[in-house]
Coordinates of C-alpha atoms in Angstrom, one line a residue:
X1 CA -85.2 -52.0 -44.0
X2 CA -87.3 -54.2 -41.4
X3 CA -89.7 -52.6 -39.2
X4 CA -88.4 -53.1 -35.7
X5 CA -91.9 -53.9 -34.2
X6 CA -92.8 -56.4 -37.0
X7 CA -89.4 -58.3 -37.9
X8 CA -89.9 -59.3 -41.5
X9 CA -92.0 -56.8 -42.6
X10 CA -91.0 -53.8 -44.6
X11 CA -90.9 -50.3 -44.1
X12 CA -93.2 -48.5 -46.5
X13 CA -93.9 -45.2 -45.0
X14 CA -93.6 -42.7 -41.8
X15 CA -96.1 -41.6 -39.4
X16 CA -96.2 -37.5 -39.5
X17 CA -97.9 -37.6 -36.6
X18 CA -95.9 -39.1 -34.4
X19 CA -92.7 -37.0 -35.5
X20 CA -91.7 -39.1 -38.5
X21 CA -91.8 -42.8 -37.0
X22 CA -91.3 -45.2 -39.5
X23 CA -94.1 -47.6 -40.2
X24 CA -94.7 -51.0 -41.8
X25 CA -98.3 -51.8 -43.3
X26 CA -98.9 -53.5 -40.1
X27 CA -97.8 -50.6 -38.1
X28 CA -100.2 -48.2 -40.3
X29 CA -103.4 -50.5 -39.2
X30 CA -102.2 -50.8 -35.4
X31 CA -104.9 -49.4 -32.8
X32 CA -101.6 -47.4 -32.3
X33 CA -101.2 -45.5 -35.5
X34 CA -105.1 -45.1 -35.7
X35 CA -106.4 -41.9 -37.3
X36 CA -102.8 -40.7 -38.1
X37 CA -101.1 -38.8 -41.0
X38 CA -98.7 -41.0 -43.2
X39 CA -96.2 -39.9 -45.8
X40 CA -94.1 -41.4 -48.4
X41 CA -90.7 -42.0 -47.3
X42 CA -89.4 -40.0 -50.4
X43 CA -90.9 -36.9 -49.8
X44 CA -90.7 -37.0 -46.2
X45 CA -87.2 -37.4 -47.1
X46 CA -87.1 -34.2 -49.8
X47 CA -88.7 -32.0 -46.9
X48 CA -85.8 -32.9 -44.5
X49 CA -83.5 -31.8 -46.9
X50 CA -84.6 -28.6 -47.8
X51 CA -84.8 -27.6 -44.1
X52 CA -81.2 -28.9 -44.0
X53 CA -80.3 -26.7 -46.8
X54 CA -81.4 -23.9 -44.9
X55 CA -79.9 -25.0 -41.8
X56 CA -77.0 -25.5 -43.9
X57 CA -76.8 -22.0 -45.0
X58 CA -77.0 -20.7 -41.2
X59 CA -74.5 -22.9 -39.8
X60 CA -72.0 -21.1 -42.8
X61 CA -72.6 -17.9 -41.8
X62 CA -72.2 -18.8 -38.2
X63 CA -68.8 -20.2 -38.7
X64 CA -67.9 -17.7 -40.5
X65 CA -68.7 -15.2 -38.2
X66 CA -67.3 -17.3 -35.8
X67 CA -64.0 -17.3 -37.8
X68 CA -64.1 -14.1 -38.2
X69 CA -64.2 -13.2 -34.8
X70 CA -61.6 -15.6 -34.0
X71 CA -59.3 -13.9 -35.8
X72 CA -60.2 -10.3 -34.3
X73 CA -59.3 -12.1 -30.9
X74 CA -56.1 -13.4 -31.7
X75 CA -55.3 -10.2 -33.5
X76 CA -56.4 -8.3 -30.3
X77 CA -54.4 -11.0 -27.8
X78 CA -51.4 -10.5 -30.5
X79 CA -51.6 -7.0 -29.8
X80 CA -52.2 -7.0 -26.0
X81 CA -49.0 -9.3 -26.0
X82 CA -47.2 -6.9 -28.6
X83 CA -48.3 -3.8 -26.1
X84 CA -47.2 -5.6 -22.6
X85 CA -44.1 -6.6 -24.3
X86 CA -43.5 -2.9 -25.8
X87 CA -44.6 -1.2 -21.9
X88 CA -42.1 -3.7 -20.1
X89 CA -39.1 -3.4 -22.5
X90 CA -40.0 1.0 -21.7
X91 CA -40.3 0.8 -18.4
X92 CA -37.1 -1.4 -18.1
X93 CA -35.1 1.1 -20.0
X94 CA -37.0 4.0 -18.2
X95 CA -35.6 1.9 -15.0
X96 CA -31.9 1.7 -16.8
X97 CA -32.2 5.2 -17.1
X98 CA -33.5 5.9 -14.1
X99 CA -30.8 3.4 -12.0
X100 CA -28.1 5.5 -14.1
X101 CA -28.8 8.7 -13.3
X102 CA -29.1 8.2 -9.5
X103 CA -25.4 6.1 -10.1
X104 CA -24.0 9.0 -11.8
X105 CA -25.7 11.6 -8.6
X106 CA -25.0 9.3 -6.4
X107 CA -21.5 9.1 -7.0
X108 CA -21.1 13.2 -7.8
X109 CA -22.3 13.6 -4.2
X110 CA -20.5 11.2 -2.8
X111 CA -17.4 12.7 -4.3
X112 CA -18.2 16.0 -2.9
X113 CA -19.1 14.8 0.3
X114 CA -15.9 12.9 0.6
X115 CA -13.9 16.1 -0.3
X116 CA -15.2 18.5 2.1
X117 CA -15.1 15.6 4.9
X118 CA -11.3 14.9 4.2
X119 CA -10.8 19.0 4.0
X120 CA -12.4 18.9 7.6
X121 CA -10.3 16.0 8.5
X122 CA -7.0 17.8 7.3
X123 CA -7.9 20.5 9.2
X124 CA -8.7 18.2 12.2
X125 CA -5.5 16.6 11.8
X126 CA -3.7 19.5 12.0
X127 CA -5.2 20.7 15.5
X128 CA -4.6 17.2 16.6
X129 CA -1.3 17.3 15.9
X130 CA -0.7 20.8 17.1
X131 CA -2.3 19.9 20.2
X132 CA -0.3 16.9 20.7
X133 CA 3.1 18.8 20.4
X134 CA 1.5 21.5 22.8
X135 CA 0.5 18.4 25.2
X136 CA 4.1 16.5 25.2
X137 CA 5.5 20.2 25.8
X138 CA 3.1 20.6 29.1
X139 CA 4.2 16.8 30.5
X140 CA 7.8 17.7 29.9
X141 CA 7.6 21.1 31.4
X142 CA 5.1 19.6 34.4
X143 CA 7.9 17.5 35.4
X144 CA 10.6 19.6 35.5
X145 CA 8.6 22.1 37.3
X146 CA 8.2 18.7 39.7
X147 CA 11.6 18.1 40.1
X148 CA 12.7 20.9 41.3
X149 CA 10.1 21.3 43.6
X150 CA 11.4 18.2 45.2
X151 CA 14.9 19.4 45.1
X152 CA 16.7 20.2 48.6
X153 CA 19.4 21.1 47.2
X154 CA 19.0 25.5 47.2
X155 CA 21.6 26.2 44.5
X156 CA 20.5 23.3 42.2
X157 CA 16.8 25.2 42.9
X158 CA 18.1 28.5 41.9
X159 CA 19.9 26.7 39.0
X160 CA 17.8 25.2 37.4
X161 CA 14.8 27.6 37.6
X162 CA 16.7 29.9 35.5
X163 CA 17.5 27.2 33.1
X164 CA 13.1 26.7 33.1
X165 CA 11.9 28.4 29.7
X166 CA 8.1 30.2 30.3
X167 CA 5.7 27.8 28.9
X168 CA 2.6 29.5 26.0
X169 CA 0.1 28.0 27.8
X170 CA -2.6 29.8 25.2
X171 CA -4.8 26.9 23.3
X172 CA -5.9 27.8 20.1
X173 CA -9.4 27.7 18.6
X174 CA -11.3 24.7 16.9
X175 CA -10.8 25.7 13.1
X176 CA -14.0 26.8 10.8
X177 CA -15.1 23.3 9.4
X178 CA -16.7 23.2 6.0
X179 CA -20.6 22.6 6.5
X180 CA -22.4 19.7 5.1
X181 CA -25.6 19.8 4.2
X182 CA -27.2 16.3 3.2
X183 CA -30.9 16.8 3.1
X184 CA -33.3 13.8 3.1
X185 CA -36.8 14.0 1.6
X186 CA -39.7 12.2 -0.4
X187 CA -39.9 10.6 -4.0
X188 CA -42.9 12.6 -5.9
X189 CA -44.4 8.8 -6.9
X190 CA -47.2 10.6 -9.3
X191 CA -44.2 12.5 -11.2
X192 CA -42.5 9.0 -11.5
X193 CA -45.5 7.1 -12.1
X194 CA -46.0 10.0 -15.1
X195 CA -42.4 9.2 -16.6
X196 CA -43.4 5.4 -16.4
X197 CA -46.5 6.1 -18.5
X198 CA -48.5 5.3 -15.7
X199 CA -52.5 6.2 -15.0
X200 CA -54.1 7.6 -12.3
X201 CA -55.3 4.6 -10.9
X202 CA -51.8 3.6 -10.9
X203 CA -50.7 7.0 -9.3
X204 CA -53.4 6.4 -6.7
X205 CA -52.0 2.9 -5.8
X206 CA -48.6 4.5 -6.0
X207 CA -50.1 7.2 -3.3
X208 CA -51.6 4.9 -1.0
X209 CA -48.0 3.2 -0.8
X210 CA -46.3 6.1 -0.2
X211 CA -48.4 7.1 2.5
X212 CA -47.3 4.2 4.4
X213 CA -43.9 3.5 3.3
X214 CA -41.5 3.1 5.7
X215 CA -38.5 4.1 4.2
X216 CA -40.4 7.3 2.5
X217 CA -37.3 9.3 4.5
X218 CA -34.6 8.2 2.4
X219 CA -35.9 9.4 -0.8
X220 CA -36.5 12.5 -3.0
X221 CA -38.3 15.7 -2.0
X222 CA -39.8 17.8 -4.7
X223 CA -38.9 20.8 -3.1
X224 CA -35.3 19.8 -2.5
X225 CA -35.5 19.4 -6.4
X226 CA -34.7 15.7 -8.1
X227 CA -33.9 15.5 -12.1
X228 CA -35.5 12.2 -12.3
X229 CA -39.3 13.0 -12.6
X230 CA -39.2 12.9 -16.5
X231 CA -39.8 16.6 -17.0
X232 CA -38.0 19.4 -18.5
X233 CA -37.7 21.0 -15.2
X234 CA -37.0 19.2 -11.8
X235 CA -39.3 20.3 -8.6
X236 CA -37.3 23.1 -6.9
X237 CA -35.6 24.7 -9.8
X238 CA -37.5 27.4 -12.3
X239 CA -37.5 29.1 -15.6
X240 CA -35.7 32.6 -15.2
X241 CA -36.5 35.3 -17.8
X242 CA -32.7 36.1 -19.1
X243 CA -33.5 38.4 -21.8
X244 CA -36.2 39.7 -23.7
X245 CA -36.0 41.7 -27.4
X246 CA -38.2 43.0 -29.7
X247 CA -37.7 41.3 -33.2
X248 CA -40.0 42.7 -35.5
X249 CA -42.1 45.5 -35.3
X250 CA -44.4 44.4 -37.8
X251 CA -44.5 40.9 -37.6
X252 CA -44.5 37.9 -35.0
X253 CA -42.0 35.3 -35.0
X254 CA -43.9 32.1 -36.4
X255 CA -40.4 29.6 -36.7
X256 CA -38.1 29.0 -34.4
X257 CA -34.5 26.9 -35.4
X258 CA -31.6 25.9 -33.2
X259 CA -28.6 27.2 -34.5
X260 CA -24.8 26.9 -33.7
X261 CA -23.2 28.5 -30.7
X262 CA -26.7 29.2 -28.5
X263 CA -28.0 31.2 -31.4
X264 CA -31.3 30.4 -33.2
X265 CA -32.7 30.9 -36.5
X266 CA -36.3 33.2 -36.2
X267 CA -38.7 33.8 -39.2
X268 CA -41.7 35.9 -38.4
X269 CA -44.9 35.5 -40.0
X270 CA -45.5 36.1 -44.1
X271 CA -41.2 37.0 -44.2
X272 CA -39.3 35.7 -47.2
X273 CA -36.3 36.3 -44.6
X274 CA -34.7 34.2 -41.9
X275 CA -32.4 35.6 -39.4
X276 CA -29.8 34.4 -37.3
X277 CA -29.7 35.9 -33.8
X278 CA -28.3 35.9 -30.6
X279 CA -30.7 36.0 -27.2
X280 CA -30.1 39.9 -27.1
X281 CA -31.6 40.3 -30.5
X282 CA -28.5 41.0 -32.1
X283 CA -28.4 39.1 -35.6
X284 CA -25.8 37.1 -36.5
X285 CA -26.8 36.3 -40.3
X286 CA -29.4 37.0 -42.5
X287 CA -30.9 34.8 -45.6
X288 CA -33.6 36.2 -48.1
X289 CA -35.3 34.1 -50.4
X290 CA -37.0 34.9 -53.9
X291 CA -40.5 33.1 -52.8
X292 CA -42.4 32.3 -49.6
X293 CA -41.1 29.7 -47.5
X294 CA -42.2 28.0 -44.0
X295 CA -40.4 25.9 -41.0
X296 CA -36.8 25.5 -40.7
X297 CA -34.9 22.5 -39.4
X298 CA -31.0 22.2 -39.0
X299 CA -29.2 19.7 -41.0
X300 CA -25.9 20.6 -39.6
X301 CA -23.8 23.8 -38.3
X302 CA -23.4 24.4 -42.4
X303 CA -26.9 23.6 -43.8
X304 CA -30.8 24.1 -43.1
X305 CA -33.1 23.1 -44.9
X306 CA -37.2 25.1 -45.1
X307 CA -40.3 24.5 -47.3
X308 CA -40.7 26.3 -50.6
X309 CA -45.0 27.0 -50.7
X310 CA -45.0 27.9 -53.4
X311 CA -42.3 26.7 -55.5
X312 CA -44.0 23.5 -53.8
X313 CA -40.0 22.0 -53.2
X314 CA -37.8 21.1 -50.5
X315 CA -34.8 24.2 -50.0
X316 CA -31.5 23.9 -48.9
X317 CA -29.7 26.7 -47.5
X318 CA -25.6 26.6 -47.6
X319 CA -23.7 28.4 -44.6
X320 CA -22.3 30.6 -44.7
X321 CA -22.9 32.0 -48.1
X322 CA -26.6 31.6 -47.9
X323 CA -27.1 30.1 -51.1
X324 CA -30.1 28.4 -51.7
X325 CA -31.0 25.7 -54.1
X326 CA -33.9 23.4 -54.5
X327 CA -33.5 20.1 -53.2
X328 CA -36.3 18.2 -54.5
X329 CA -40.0 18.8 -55.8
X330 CA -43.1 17.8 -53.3
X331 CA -45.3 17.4 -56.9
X332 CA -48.3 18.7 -56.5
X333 CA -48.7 18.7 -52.8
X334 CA -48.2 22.2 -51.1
X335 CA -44.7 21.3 -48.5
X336 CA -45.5 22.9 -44.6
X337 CA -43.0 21.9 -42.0
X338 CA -40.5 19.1 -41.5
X339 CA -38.3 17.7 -39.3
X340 CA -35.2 15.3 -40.2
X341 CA -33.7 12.2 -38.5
X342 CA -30.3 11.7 -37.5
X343 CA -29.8 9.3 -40.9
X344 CA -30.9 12.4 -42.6
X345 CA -34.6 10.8 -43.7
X346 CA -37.0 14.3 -43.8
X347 CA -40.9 13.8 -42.1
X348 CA -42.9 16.4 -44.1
X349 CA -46.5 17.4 -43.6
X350 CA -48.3 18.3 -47.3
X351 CA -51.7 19.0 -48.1
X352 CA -53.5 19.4 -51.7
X353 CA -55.4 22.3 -50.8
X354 CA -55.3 25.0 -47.5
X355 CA -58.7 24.5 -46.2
X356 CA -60.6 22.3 -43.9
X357 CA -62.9 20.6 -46.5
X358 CA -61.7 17.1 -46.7
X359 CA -63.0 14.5 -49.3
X360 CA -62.1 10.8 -50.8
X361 CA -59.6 12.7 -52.9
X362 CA -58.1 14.7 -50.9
X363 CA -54.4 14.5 -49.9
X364 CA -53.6 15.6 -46.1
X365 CA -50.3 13.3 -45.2
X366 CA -47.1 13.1 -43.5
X367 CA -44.5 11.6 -45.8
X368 CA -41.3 10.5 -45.1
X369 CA -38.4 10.7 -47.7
X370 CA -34.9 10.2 -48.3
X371 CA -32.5 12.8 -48.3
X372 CA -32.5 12.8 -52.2
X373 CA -36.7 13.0 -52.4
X374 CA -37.4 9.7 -52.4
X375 CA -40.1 8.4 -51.3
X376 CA -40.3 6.0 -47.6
X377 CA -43.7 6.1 -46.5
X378 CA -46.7 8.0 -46.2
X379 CA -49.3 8.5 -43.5
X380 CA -53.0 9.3 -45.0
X381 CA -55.1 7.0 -42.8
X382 CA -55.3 5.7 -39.7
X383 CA -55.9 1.6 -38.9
X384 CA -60.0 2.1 -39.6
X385 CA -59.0 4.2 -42.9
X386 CA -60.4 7.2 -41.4
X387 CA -58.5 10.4 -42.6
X388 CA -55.6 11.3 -40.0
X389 CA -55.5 14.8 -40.7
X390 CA -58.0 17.8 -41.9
X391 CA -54.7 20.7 -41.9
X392 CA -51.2 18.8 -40.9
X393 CA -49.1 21.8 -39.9
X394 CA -46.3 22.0 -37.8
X395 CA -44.0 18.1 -37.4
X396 CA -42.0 17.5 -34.9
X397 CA -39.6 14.1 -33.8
X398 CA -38.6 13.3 -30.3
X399 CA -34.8 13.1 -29.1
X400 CA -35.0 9.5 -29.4
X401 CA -36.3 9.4 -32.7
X402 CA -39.2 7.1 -32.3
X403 CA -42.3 9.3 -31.5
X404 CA -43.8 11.8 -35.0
X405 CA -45.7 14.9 -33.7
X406 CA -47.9 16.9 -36.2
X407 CA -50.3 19.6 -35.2
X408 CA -53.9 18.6 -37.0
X409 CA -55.8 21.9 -37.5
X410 CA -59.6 20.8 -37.4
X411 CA -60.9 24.7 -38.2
X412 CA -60.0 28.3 -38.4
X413 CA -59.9 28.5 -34.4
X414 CA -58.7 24.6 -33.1
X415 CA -56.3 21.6 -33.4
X416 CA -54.5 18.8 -31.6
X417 CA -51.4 17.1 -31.4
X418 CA -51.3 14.0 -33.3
X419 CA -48.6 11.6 -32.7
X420 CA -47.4 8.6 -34.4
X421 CA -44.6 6.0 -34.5
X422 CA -41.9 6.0 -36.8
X423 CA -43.3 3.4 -39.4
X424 CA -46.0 6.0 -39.5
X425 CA -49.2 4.0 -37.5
X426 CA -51.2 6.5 -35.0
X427 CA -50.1 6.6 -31.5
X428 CA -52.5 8.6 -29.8
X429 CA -54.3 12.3 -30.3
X430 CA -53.8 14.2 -27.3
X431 CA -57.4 16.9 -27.7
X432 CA -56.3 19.4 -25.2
X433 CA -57.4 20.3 -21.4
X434 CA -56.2 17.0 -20.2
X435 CA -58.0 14.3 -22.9
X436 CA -56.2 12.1 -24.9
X437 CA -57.4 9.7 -27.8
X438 CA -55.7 6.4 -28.1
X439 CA -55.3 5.3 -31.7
X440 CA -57.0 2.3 -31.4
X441 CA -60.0 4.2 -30.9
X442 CA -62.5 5.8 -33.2
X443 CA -62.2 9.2 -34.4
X444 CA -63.4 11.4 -36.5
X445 CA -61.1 14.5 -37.3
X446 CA -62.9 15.4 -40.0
X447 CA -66.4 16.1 -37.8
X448 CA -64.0 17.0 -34.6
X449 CA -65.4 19.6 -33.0
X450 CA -64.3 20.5 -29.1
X451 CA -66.3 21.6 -26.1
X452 CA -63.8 24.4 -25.2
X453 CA -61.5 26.0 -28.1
X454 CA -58.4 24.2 -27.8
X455 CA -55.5 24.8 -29.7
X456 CA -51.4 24.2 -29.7
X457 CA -49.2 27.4 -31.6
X458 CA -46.2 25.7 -31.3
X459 CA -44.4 22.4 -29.3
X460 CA -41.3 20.8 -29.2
X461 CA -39.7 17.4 -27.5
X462 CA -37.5 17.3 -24.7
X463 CA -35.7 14.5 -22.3
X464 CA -37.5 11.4 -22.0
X465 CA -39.8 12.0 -25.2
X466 CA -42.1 14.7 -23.2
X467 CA -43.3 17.4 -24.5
X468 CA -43.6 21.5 -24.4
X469 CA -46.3 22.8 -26.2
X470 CA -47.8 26.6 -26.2
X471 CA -51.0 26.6 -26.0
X472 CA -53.2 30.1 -27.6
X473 CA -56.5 30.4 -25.3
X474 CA -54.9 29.9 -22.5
X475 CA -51.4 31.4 -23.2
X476 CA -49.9 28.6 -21.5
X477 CA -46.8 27.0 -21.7
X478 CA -47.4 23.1 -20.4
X479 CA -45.6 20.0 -20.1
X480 CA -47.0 16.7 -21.7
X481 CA -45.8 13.1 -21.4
X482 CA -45.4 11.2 -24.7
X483 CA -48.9 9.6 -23.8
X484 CA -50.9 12.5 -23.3
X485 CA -51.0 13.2 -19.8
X486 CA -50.3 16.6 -18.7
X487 CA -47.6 16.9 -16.2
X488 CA -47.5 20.5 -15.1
X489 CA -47.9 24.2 -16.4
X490 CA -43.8 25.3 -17.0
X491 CA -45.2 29.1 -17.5
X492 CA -48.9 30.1 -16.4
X493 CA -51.0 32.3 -18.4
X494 CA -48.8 35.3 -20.5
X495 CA -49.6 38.5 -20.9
X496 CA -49.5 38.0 -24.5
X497 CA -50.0 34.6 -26.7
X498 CA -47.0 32.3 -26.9
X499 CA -46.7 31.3 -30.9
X500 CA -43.3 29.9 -31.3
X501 CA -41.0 27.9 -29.0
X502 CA -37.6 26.1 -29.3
X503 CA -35.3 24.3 -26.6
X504 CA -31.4 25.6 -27.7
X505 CA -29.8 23.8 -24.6
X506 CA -30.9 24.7 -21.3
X507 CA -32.6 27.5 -22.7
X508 CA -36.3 27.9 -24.2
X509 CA -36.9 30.5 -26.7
X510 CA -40.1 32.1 -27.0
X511 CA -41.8 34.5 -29.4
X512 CA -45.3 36.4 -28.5
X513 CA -47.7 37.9 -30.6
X514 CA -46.2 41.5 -30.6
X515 CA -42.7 40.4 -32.4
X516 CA -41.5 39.9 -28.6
X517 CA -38.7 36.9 -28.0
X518 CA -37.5 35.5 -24.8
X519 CA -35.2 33.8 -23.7
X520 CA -36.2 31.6 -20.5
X521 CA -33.1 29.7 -18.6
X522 CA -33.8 27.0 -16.3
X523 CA -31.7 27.3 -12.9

């Protein structure tokens, strides 16, 4: 290579000093370069590389970070889409629902409204007509009267007088109408907003809107009462007590089943016995097992099935002989409750040990089987592979079939309500007193320890995936939406705790500590 400042002449080294210019010999003795540093070209050129090598190095890790966090975006954008896709397609059949069920009132209403209107009308009709008669009667009898008044003819007067018939001149009352009450009010927009999965900023929008709505007059008043909050009970109507009964005298109830007829199936606490009975507390059937058994869930009018603990097995009962055979074995996992889908696929919560010490080996799940045992699936861990559960207890499944409820028992005195979707990923852990836990966030159920002692005895799911739960400390009964907000207290505090509930219809079944049921009917 030709130096650039003296064509012809070679390049034979570089000038350190002035950041590695290459020099001819001519260069190197130029007023210029005088005093400078000069290095060969071959190890100026070795240095060079083992800074790029370095360099090298860092710009790997660099792209692959960068890779890396690539990835994480377009997984979290993937999601985001996957979540705004899944809230939409919700909130559209929410507004199916929702456009439904004011059709089908609408048009009840309507009938009704139409049949006392027309029964007015008849009655209308029938004055009018009865008046009309009456009136041609008058006119006909008015000019008659006329006539002969204008007669000059005496005899024809005298005549024809006699021949006048008396005329009831008596007009009858107006007849009793049917009253009709139509009764215009306000939508509750946070109770919707709740059904829609909304927040409370949303609700707060939602408020602001209200507030200056100008058709807020033609729409639901709470008070008035509308079925289309999303709760259990609309505004306006209330949980009666119908009957209460003392059980046990010994025992509480711990399990509550839906049975056939408005009956329900009742096991109370450390019984080998479950017990058909009516909502007077007069029982119906009776089934007694040979070891200790938990939960019960209905398969159909003519089978149940329960968890053998000890026999660590799945047990089917047979109605209405009460024989009871084992359906299949859990291993070595101890079997707690379970609930079963309508393609007859059981959720069971299991556990290696009953205690809150949780290690690497140790097996707190939710499995999901097949009528005949087999395995589907099994939820251990949730998307960080952080344990899900210390104690899984009680399992629940919403009407629809697409929301998992299990009560997580962190220690002797608290749990939560963990609930997942059907292929077993974490939805969200609703903590109690009004906090809720997404599942995307970190947790720690293993160190879980709350401010306040918080914890759920029993819960079930009702109409449009919410849910009842009973809560111990504060001896509440309290509605929940599906993601963890909580709507409104159905029953304030009790005299004594709630530990069992059930839904059998339109009425909730409750049992209290002292081996009390009751039987609640919303009216």
């Amino acid at each position: 290579m030709e130096c650039v400042k003296h064509p012809g002449t070679p390049i034979v080294s570089a000038c350190t000093t002035c950041d590695t210019t290459l020099v001819c010999l001519d260069c190197m003795t130029d007023e210029l370069h005088q005093g400078h540093v000069f290095g060969k070209l071959q190890k100026i050129a070795i240095d060079i590389k083992t800074d790029l090598k370095s360099k090298e190095k860092e710009d790997f890790k660099l792209e692959t970070s960068l890779k890396s966090d690539l990835n994480e975006i377009r997984s979290l954008k993937s999601q985001q889409e996957n979540i705004q896709k899944e809230r939409v397609n919700s909130i559209n059949t929410l507004r199916d629902v929702l456009i439904g069920a004011i059709n089908k009132i609408a048009d009840i209403l309507i009938s009704q409204y139409e049949t006392q209107t027309q029964c007015n009308c008849f009655k209308l009709q029938d004055a009018i007509d009865d008046i009309s008669v009456k009136l041609k009667e008058v006119r006909r009898h008015r000019k008659e009267v006329e006539r002969i008044l204008d007669e000059k003819d005496d005899l024809v007067v005298i005549l024809d007088s006699q021949k006048l018939k008396d005329f009831d001149g008596q007009i009858k009352l107006l007849p009793d109408l049917d009253i009709i009450e139509f009764i215009i009010g306000k939508v509750n927009t946070k109770q919707l907003s709740l059904m829609f999965g909304g927040t409370a900023a949303e609700m707060n929008k939602l408020v602001t809107a209200e507030e200056t709505d100008v058709v807020a007059n033609m729409t639901l008043s709470m008070n008035q009462g509308s079925d289309f909050v999303g709760t259990l009970i609309r505004q306006g109507r209330e949980l009666v007590l119908e009957s209460t009964f003392k059980h046990s005298d010994s025992h509480y109830v711990l399990d509550m089943c839906n049975g056939s007829q408005g009956k329900t199936w009742l096991r109370c606490c450390n019984a080998k016995e479950i017990s058909l009975t009516d909502k007077h507390g007069h029982v119906q059937k009776s089934v007694i097992f040979v070891s200790n058994v938990r939960g019960i869930t209905n398969v159909t009018d003519n089978e149940l099935l329960t968890c053998g603990l000890e026999d660590r097995d799945i047990k089917r009962v047979i109605l209405p002989s009460g024989q009871v055979t084992s359906v299949f074995s859990t291993g070595g996992l101890i079997p707690q409750y379970m609930s079963t889908t309508p393609s007859g696929d059981l959720y069971v919560t299991l556990m290696d040990k009953r205690d809150y010490n949780v290690t690497a080996s140790s097996e707190r799940v939710l499995v999901q089987y097949s009528p005949q045992g087999q395995e589907k699936g099994r939820a251990r861990y949730d998307r960080r592979g952080d344990p899900l559960f210390v104690r899984p207890l009680r399992m629940k499944i919403s009407k629809t079939g697409d929301i998992l409820g299990v009560l997580n028992y962190t220690d002797k005195d608290n749990n939560h309500l963990v609930l997942l979707n059907t292929d077993l990923t974490l939805r969200l852990r609703y903590l109690g007193n009004g906090k809720a836990v997404s599942g995307e966030e970190k947790f720690d159920a293993t160190t879980y320890k709350p401010e306040t002692k918080y914890a759920i005895n029993d819960f079930t799911f009702y109409s449009f995936e919410n849910i009842i739960i009973a809560e111990g400390y504060s001896r509440c009964v309290q509605l929940l939406s599906k993601n963890g907000v909580l709507i409104r207290t159905l029953l304030p505090t009790q005299r004594y705790t709630p530990l069992a509930l059930t839904m059998n219809g339109d009425e909730m079944w409750i049992g209290v500590n002292d081996g009390i049921v009751k039987v609640y009917k919303c009216k």
